[in-house]
XYZ file of C-alpha atoms in Angstrom:
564
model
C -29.605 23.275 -55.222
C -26.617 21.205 -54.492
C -27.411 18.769 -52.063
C -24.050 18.453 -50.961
C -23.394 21.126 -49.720
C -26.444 21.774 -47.730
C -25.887 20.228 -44.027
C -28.539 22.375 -42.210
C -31.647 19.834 -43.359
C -32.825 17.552 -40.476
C -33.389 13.623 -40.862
C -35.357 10.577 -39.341
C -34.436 7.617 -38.801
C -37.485 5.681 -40.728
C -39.513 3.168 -42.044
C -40.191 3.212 -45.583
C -42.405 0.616 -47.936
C -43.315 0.349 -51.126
C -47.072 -0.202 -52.041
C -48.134 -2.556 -55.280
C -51.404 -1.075 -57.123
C -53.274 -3.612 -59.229
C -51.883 -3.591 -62.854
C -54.348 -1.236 -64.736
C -55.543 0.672 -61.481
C -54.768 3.725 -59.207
C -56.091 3.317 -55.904
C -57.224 5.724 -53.877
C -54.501 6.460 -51.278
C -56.951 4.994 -48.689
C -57.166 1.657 -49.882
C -53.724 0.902 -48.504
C -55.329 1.478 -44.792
C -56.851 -1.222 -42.851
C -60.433 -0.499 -42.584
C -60.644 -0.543 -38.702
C -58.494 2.734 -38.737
C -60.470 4.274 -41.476
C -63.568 4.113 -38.973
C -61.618 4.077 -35.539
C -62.829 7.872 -33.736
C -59.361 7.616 -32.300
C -58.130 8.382 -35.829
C -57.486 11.241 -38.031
C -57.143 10.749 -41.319
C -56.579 14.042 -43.412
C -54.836 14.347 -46.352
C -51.833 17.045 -47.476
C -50.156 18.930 -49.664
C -46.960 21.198 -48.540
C -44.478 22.576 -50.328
C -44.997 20.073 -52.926
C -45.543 16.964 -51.211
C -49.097 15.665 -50.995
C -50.963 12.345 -49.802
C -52.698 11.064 -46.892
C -51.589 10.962 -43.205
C -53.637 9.134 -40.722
C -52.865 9.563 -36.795
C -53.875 8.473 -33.483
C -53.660 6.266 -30.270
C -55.241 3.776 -28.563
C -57.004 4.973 -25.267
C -54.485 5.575 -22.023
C -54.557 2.036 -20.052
C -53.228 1.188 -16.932
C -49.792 -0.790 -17.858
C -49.922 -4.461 -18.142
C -47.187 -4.996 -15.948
C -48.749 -2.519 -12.700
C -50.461 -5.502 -11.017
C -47.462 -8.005 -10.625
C -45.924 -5.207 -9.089
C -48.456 -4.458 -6.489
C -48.910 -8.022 -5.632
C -44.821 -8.221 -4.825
C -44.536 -5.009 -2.818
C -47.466 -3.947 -1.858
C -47.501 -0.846 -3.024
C -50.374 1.066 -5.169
C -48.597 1.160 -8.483
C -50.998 2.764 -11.512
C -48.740 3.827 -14.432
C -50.892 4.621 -17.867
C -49.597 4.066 -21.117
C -51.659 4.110 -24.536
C -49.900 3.494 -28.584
C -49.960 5.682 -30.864
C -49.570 5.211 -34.376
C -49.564 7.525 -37.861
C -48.999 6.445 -41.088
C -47.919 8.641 -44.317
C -48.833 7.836 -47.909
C -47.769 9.685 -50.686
C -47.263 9.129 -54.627
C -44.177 9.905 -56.689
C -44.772 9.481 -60.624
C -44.602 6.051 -60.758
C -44.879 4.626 -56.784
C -47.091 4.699 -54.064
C -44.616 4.987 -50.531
C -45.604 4.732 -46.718
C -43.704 5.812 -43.954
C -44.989 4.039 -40.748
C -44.752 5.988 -37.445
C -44.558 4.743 -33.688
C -46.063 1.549 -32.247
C -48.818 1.286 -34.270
C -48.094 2.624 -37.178
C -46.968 -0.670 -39.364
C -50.616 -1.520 -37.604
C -52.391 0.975 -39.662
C -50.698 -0.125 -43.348
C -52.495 -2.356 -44.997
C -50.037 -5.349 -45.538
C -51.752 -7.195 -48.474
C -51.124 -4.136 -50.783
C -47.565 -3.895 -49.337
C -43.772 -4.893 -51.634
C -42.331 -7.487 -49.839
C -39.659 -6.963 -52.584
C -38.593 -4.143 -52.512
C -36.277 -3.474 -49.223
C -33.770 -6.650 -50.872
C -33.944 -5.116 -54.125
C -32.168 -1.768 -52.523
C -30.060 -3.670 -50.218
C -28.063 -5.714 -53.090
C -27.994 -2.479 -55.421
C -26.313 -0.168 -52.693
C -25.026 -2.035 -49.402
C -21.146 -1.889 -49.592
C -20.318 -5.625 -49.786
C -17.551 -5.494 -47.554
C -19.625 -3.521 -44.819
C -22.686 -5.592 -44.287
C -23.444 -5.868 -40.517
C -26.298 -8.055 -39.866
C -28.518 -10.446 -41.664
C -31.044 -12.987 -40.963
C -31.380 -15.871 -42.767
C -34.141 -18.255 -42.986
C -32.955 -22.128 -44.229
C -35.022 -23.986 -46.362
C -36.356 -26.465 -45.319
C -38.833 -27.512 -42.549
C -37.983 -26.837 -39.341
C -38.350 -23.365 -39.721
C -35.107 -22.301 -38.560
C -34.013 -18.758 -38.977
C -30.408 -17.645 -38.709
C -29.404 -14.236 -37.266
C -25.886 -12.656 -37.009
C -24.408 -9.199 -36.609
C -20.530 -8.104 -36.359
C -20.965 -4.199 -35.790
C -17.158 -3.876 -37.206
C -18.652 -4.785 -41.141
C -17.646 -7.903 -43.540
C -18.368 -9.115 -46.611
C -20.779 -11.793 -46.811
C -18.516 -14.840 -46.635
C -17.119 -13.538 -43.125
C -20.410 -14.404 -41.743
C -20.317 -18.213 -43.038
C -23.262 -18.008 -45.225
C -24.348 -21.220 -46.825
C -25.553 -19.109 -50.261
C -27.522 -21.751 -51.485
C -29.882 -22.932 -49.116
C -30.327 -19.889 -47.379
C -33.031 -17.006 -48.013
C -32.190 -13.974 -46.789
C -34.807 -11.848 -45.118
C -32.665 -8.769 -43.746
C -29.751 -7.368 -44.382
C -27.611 -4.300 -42.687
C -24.930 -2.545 -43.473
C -23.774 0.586 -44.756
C -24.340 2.525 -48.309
C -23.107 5.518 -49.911
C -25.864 7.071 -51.213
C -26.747 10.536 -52.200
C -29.238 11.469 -49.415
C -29.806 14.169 -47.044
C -28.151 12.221 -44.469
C -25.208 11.577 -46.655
C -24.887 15.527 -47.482
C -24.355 15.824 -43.297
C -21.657 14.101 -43.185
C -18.760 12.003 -44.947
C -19.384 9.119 -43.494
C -21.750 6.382 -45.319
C -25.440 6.038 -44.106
C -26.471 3.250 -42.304
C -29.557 1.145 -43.619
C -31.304 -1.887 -43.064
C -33.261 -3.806 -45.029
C -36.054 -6.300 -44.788
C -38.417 -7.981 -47.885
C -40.684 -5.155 -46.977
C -38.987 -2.027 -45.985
C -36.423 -0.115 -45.698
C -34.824 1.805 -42.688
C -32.733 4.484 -42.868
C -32.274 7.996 -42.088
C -34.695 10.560 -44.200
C -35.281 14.189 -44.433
C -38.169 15.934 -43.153
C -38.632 18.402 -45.238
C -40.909 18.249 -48.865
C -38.396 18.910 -51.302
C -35.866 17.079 -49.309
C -37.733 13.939 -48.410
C -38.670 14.201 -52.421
C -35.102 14.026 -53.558
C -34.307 11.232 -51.240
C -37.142 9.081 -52.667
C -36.118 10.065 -56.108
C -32.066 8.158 -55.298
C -34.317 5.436 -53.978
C -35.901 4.702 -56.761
C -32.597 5.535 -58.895
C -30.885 2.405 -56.736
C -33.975 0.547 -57.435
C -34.133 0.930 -61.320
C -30.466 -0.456 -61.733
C -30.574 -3.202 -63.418
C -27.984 -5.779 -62.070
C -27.062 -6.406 -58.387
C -23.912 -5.669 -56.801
C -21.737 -8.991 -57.416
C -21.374 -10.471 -53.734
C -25.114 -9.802 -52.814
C -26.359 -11.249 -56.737
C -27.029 -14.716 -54.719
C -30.110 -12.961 -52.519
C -32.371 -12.449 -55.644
C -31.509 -15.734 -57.075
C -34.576 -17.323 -54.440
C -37.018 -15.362 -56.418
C -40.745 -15.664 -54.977
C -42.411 -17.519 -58.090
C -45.665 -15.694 -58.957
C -48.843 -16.921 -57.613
C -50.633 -17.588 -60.412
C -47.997 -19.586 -62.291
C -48.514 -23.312 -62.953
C -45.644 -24.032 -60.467
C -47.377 -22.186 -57.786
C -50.747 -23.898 -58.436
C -49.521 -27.470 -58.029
C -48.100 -26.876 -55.045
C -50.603 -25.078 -53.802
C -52.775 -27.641 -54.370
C -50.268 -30.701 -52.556
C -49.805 -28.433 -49.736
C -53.618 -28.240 -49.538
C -53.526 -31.868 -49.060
C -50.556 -31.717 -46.619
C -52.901 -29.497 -44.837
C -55.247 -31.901 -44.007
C -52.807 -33.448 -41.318
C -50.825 -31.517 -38.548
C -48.638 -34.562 -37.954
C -47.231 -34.836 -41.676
C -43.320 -34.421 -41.206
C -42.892 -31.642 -44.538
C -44.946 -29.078 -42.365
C -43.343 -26.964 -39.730
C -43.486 -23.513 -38.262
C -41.791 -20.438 -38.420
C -41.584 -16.670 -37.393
C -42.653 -14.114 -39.598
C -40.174 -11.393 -40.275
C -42.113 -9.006 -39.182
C -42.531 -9.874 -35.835
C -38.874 -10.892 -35.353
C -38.317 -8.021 -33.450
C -41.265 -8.637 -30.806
C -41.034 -11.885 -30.049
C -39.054 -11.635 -27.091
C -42.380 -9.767 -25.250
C -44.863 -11.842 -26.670
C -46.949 -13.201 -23.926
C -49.948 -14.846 -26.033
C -51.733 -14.630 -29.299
C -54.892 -14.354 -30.616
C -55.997 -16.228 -33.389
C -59.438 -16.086 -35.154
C -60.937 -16.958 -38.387
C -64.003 -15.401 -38.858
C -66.651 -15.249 -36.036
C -64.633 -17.868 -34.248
C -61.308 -17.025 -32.147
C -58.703 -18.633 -29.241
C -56.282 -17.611 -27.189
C -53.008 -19.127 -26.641
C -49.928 -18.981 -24.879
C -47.652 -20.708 -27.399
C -48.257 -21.096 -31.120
C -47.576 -24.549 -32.325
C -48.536 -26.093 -35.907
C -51.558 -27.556 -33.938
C -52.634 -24.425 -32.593
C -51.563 -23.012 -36.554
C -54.123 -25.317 -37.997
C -56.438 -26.659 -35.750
C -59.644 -24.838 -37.545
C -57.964 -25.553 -41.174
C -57.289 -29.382 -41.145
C -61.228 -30.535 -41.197
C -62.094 -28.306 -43.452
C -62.585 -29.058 -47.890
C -59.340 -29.866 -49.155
C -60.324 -26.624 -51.777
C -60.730 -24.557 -49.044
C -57.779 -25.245 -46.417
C -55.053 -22.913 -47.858
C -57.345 -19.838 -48.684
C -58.582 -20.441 -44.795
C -55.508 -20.696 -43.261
C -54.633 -16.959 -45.269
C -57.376 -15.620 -43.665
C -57.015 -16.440 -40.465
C -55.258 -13.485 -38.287
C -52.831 -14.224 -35.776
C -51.891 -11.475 -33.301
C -49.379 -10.911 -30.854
C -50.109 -9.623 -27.207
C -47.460 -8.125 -24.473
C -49.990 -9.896 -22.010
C -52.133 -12.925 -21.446
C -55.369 -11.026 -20.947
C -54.063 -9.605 -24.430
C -55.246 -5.715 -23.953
C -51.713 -4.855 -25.389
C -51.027 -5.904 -29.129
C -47.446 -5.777 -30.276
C -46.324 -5.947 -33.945
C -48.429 -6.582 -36.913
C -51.380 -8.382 -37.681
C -50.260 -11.574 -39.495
C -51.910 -14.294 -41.815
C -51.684 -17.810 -40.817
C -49.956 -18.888 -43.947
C -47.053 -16.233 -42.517
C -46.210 -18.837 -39.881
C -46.351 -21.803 -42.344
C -43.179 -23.733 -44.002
C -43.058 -26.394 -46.258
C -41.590 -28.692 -48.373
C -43.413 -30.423 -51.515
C -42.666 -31.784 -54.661
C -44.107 -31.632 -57.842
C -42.663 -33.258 -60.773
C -39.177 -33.305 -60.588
C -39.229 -30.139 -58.712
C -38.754 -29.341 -55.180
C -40.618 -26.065 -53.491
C -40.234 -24.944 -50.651
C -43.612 -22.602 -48.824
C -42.346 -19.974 -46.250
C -43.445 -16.555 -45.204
C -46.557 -17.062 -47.423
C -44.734 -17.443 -50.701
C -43.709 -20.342 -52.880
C -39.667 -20.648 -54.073
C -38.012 -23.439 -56.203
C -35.248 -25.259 -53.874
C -31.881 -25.131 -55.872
C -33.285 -22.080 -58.069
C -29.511 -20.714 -58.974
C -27.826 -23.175 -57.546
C -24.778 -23.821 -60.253
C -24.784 -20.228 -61.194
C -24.017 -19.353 -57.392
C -22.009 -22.042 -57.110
C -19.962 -20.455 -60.348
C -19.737 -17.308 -59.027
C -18.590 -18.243 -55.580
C -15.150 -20.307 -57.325
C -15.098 -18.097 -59.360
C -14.230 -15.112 -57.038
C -11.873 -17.934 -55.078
C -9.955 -19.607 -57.881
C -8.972 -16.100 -59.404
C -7.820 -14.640 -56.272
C -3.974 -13.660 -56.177
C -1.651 -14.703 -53.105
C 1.159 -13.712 -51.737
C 2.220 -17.578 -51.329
C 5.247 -18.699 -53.679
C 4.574 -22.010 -54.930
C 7.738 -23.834 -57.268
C 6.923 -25.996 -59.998
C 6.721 -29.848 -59.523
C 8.505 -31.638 -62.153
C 8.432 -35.351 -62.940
C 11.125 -37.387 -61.316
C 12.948 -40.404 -62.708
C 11.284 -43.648 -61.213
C 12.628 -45.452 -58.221
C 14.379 -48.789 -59.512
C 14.123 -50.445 -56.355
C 12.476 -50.925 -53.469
C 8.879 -50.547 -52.127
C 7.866 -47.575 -54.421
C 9.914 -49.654 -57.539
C 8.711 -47.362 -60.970
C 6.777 -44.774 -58.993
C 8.082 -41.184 -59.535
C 10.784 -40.073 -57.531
C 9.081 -36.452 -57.488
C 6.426 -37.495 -54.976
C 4.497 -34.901 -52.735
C 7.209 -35.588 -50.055
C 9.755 -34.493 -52.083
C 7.822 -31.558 -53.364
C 6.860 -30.238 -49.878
C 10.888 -30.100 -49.128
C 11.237 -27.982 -51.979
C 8.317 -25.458 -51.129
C 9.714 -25.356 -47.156
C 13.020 -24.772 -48.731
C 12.160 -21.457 -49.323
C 13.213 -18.495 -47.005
C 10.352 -17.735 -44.216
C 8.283 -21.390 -45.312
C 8.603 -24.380 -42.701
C 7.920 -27.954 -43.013
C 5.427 -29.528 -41.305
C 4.507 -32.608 -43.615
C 4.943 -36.066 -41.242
C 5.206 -33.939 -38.481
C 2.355 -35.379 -36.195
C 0.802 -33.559 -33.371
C -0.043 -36.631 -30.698
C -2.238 -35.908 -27.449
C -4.776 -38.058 -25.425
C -7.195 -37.667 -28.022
C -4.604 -37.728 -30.850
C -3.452 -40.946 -30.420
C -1.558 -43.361 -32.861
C -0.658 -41.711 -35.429
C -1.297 -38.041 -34.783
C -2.594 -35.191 -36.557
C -1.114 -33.584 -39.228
C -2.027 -29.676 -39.162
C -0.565 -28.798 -42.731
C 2.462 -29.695 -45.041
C 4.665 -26.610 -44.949
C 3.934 -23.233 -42.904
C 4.117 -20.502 -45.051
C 5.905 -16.715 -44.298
C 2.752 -15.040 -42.890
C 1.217 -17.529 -40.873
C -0.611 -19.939 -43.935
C -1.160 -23.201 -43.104
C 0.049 -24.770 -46.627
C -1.741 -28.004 -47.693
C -0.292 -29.786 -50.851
C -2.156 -32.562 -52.945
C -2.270 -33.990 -56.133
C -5.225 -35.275 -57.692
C -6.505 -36.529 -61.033
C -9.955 -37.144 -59.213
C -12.059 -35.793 -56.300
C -11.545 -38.085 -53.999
C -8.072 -36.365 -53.184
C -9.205 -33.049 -52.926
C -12.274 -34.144 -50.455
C -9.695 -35.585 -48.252
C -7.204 -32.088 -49.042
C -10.074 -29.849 -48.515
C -11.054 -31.523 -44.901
C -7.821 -31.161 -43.696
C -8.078 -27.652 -43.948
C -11.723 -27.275 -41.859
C -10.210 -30.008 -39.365
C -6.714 -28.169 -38.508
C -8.319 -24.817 -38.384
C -11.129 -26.410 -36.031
C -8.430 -28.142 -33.934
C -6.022 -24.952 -33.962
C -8.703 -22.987 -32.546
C -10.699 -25.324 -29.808
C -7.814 -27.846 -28.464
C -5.532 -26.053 -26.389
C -3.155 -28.880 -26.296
C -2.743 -28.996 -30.173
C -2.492 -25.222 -30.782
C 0.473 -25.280 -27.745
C 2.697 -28.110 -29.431
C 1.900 -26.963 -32.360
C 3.324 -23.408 -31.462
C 6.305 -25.063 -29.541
C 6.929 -27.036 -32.872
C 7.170 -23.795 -34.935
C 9.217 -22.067 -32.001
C 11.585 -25.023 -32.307
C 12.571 -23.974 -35.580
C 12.059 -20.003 -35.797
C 11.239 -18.329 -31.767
C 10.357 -14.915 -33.492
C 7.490 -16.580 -35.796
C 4.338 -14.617 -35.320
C 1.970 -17.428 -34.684
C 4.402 -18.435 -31.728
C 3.024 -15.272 -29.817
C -0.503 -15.198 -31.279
C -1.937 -18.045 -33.685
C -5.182 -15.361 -34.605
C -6.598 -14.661 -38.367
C -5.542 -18.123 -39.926
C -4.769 -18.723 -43.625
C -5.438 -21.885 -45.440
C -4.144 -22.476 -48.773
C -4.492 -25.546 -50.784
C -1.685 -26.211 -53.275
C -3.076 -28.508 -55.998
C -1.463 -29.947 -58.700
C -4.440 -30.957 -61.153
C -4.452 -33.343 -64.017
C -0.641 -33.035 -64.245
C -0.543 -29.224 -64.067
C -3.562 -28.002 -65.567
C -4.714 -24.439 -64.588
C -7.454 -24.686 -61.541
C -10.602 -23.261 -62.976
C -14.195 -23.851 -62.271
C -14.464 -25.451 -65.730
C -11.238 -27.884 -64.825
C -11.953 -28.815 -61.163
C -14.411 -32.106 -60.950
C -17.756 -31.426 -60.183
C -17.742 -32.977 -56.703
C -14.832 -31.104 -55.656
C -16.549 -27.949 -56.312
C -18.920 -29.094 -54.036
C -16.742 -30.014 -51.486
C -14.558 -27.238 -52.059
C -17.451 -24.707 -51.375
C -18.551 -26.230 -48.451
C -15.247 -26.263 -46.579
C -14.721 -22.496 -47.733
C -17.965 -21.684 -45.802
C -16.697 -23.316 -42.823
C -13.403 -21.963 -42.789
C -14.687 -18.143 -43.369
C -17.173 -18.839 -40.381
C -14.140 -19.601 -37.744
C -12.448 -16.127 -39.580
C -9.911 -17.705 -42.020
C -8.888 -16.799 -45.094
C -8.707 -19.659 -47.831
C -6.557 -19.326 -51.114
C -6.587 -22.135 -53.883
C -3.065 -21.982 -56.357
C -2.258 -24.264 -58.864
C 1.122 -26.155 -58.397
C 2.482 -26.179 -62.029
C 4.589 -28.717 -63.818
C 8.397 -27.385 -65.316
């Protein structure tokens, strides 16, 4: 049947993982359910087979309870107020030829799964095989290093990645969102692309529910899986690969992070939220922690409270304890309503060690090598820059005969102020170079926006350089008049009566918007501007100031100014 052309199946929006069996083994389907459920009368747990899809579907709620929030309200008005509630929960396993998949239903049903048997791989391993790069909506971010802090932004209109301002090399993405076109059910409904989202371990998105349907869906899945490179601007997301446990790596620093263990004070621990409990943080009123027979309640969850019951205890034994210790999240402080999913203690843990002359960094239970990819990313990022066309006409720069007098006696006569008259000589460009902005704050000398102001708005910034130091001082420029253009008023309004001055009908006059910075270099005497030819530290530099320009939603261009 043609899929295409068959609108009338329904979907679900849903929540999909990926199971891992032990090499060698096939489980039965019931070993990827917490035991509690298994044995829970509130429970079913039956298994299927319809129309060709079979496996295991267990279902149920938790007994009706008055809600948590009834008494509060009596005690403000008064009034009798007795409003039940109860969760319910079902989870669906099945098994294609090669996978085991669970689709988690309701409140409780990411409850009922298992998590140790769970892929925490395999919702980025779709995302940067099928997300249209230039549509990605949302993405959290969590930055190495030990604070813990996690970075979350969405703009519903869709970007590439670099809109967003993503530093790609210290950052380890744990969702992404966007949109994909993809040959599902949902995508036969309609021409417009489906909407997914993506975490380390799932995938949401809209799926049939029918057999034969929901069968053909999992099959492009796994299709989008089995590809075996990434999509070019999402390659940098698999780069932080999770290094296996059981690798000499992992071991050492599992065993100085066993150490580090010992005290709660040491400054390369810190805390973090799990990803999977992002999304219920915000009605978390308490958690429960326990370890064994013994278990606490507490309002807030601090490192102390994290590893109070871990610190005493063998060195041997600290980091096994704290990944058995359960942590769970409660709507309430008398914590008769759990929200999200049970989590390990090592969940909430981050860290930095070293070992060697390696760095690692420990968060959301796993190990990854800080800088893992780092000049490959950092290749592929100029890459994409340096071989970008423009629109921006830039004339050659030839040598000059040398002064024979005066202060700049044998210096070239060609210098960068006579080159920036010849690039604003051109119809619809505008010099700017010595033309300094002073305010209250801008005092003395002034601030120089750019050299010339190019046709469509570009803010033009000219250097030459035969080392870095140039193009560090170049590249800043560019961040600071962008920053200044956009947050002092009294800048951007002589600026715009500046270029008014000398054309009234210039577009940034009216509306100063979407900036453009280019940076006109002539390298080395001419040389062509390649990752290979630019100096190491400008790279750097370079990189960095394109992240902060494409974060306050400017475009950056890099041409090479060429000798005649």
């Amino acid at each position: 049947m043609d899929r295409t052309t068959t609108p009338k199946t329904a979907t679900r929006w849903s929540s999909l993982h990926r199971m891992i069996e032990p090499a060698g083994a096939r489980l039965d389907l019931r070993s990827f359910v917490r035991k509690k459920y298994l044995e829970d009368a509130g429970y079913e747990v039956r298994e299927f087979s319809h129309d060709g899809l079979s496996g295991l579907l267990i279902s149920g709620a938790n007994p009706p309870e008055r809600a948590e929030w009834c008494p509060a309200a009596h005690g403000l008005t008064g009034l009798p107020v007795s409003v039940t509630t109860n969760q319910t929960g079902g989870l669906l396993l099945t098994r294609t030829t090669g996978r085991v998949y669970a689709l988690t239903y309701g409140h409780l049903g990411h409850r009922i799964l298992d998590s140790a048997y769970r892929d925490n791989d395999f919702g980025l391993e779709f995302a940067v095989r099928c997300l249209d790069e230039n549509d990605v909506t949302r993405f959290r971010s969590e930055i190495m290093d030990r604070r813990g802090r996690v970075e979350d932004y969405t703009m519903l209109a869709g970007s590439d990645i670099a809109g967003f301002g993503l530093d790609q090399f210290t950052s380890l993405v744990r969702r992404i969102c966007g949109r994909a076109h993809l040959n599902l059910t949902a995508r036969s409904r309609s021409s417009a692309a489906v909407r997914v989202e993506c975490s380390g371990y799932a995938i949401k998105l809209p799926l049939a529910d029918t057999p034969a349907q929901f069968l053909a869906d999992l099959a492009e899945i796994e299709r989008v899986c089995e590809m075996n490179d990434p999509l070019n601007g999402l390659a940098f997301i698999q780069r932080f690969r999770i290094l296996n446990k059981n690798s000499p790596a992992a071991l050492a620093a599992d065993q100085s992070l066993s150490k580090l263990l010992g005290d709660p004070s040491d400054a390369r621990l810190g805390i973090t939220l799990p990803d999977s409990c992002a999304d219920f943080y915000g009605a978390v009123r308490s958690y429960g922690i326990a370890l064994g027979r013994k278990a606490a309640t507490v309002r807030e969850i601090d490192l102390g409270a994290l590893l109070t019951w871990i610190c005493d205890r063998d060195e041997h034994r600290r980091l096994r304890d704290l990944h058995q210790l359960r942590i769970t999240m409660y709507e309430d402080e008398a914590q008769t309503v759990p929200i999200g999913p049970d989590t390990r203690g090592t969940d909430w843990l981050v860290a930095e060690v070293e070992s060697g002359t390696e760095s690692y960094y420990f968060g959301q239970g796993c190990w990854h090598e800080i800088g893992a990819g780092y000049l490959e990313t950092l290749r592929e990022v100029l890459d994409e820059l340096l071989t970008a066309t423009t629109d921006i006409t830039v004339v050659a720069w030839p040598k000059g005969k040398p002064h024979t007098d005066g202060p700049k006696r044998g210096q070239d006569s060609h210098d960068e102020d006579w080159f920036n008259r010849q690039l604003a000589a051109q119809t619809g460009y505008q010099l700017f170079d010595k033309q300094k902005i002073v305010t209250g704050f801008y005092r003395g000398g002034g601030l120089e926006i750019c050299d010339v102001l190019g046709p469509d708005c570009e803010l033009i910034c000219v250097k030459k350089a035969s080392s870095s130091a140039p193009l560090s001082h170049l590249f800043a420029q560019g961040v600071n008049a962008v920053k200044v253009l956009r947050l002092d008023k009294e800048v951007a309004q002589k600026f715009r009566d500046y270029v008014a001055s000398h054309n009234p009908e210039h577009q940034m006059v009216r509306d100063i918007g979407t900036l453009k910075v280019v940076f006109a270099i002539l390298l080395n005497d001419g040389r062509d501007i390649t990752t290979d030819s630019l100096f190491p530290f400008s790279q750097i530099s370079l990189v960095r100031s394109l992240n902060e320009l494409r974060a306050m939603n400017t475009e950056v261009s890099v041409v090479a100014i060429k000798r005649s």
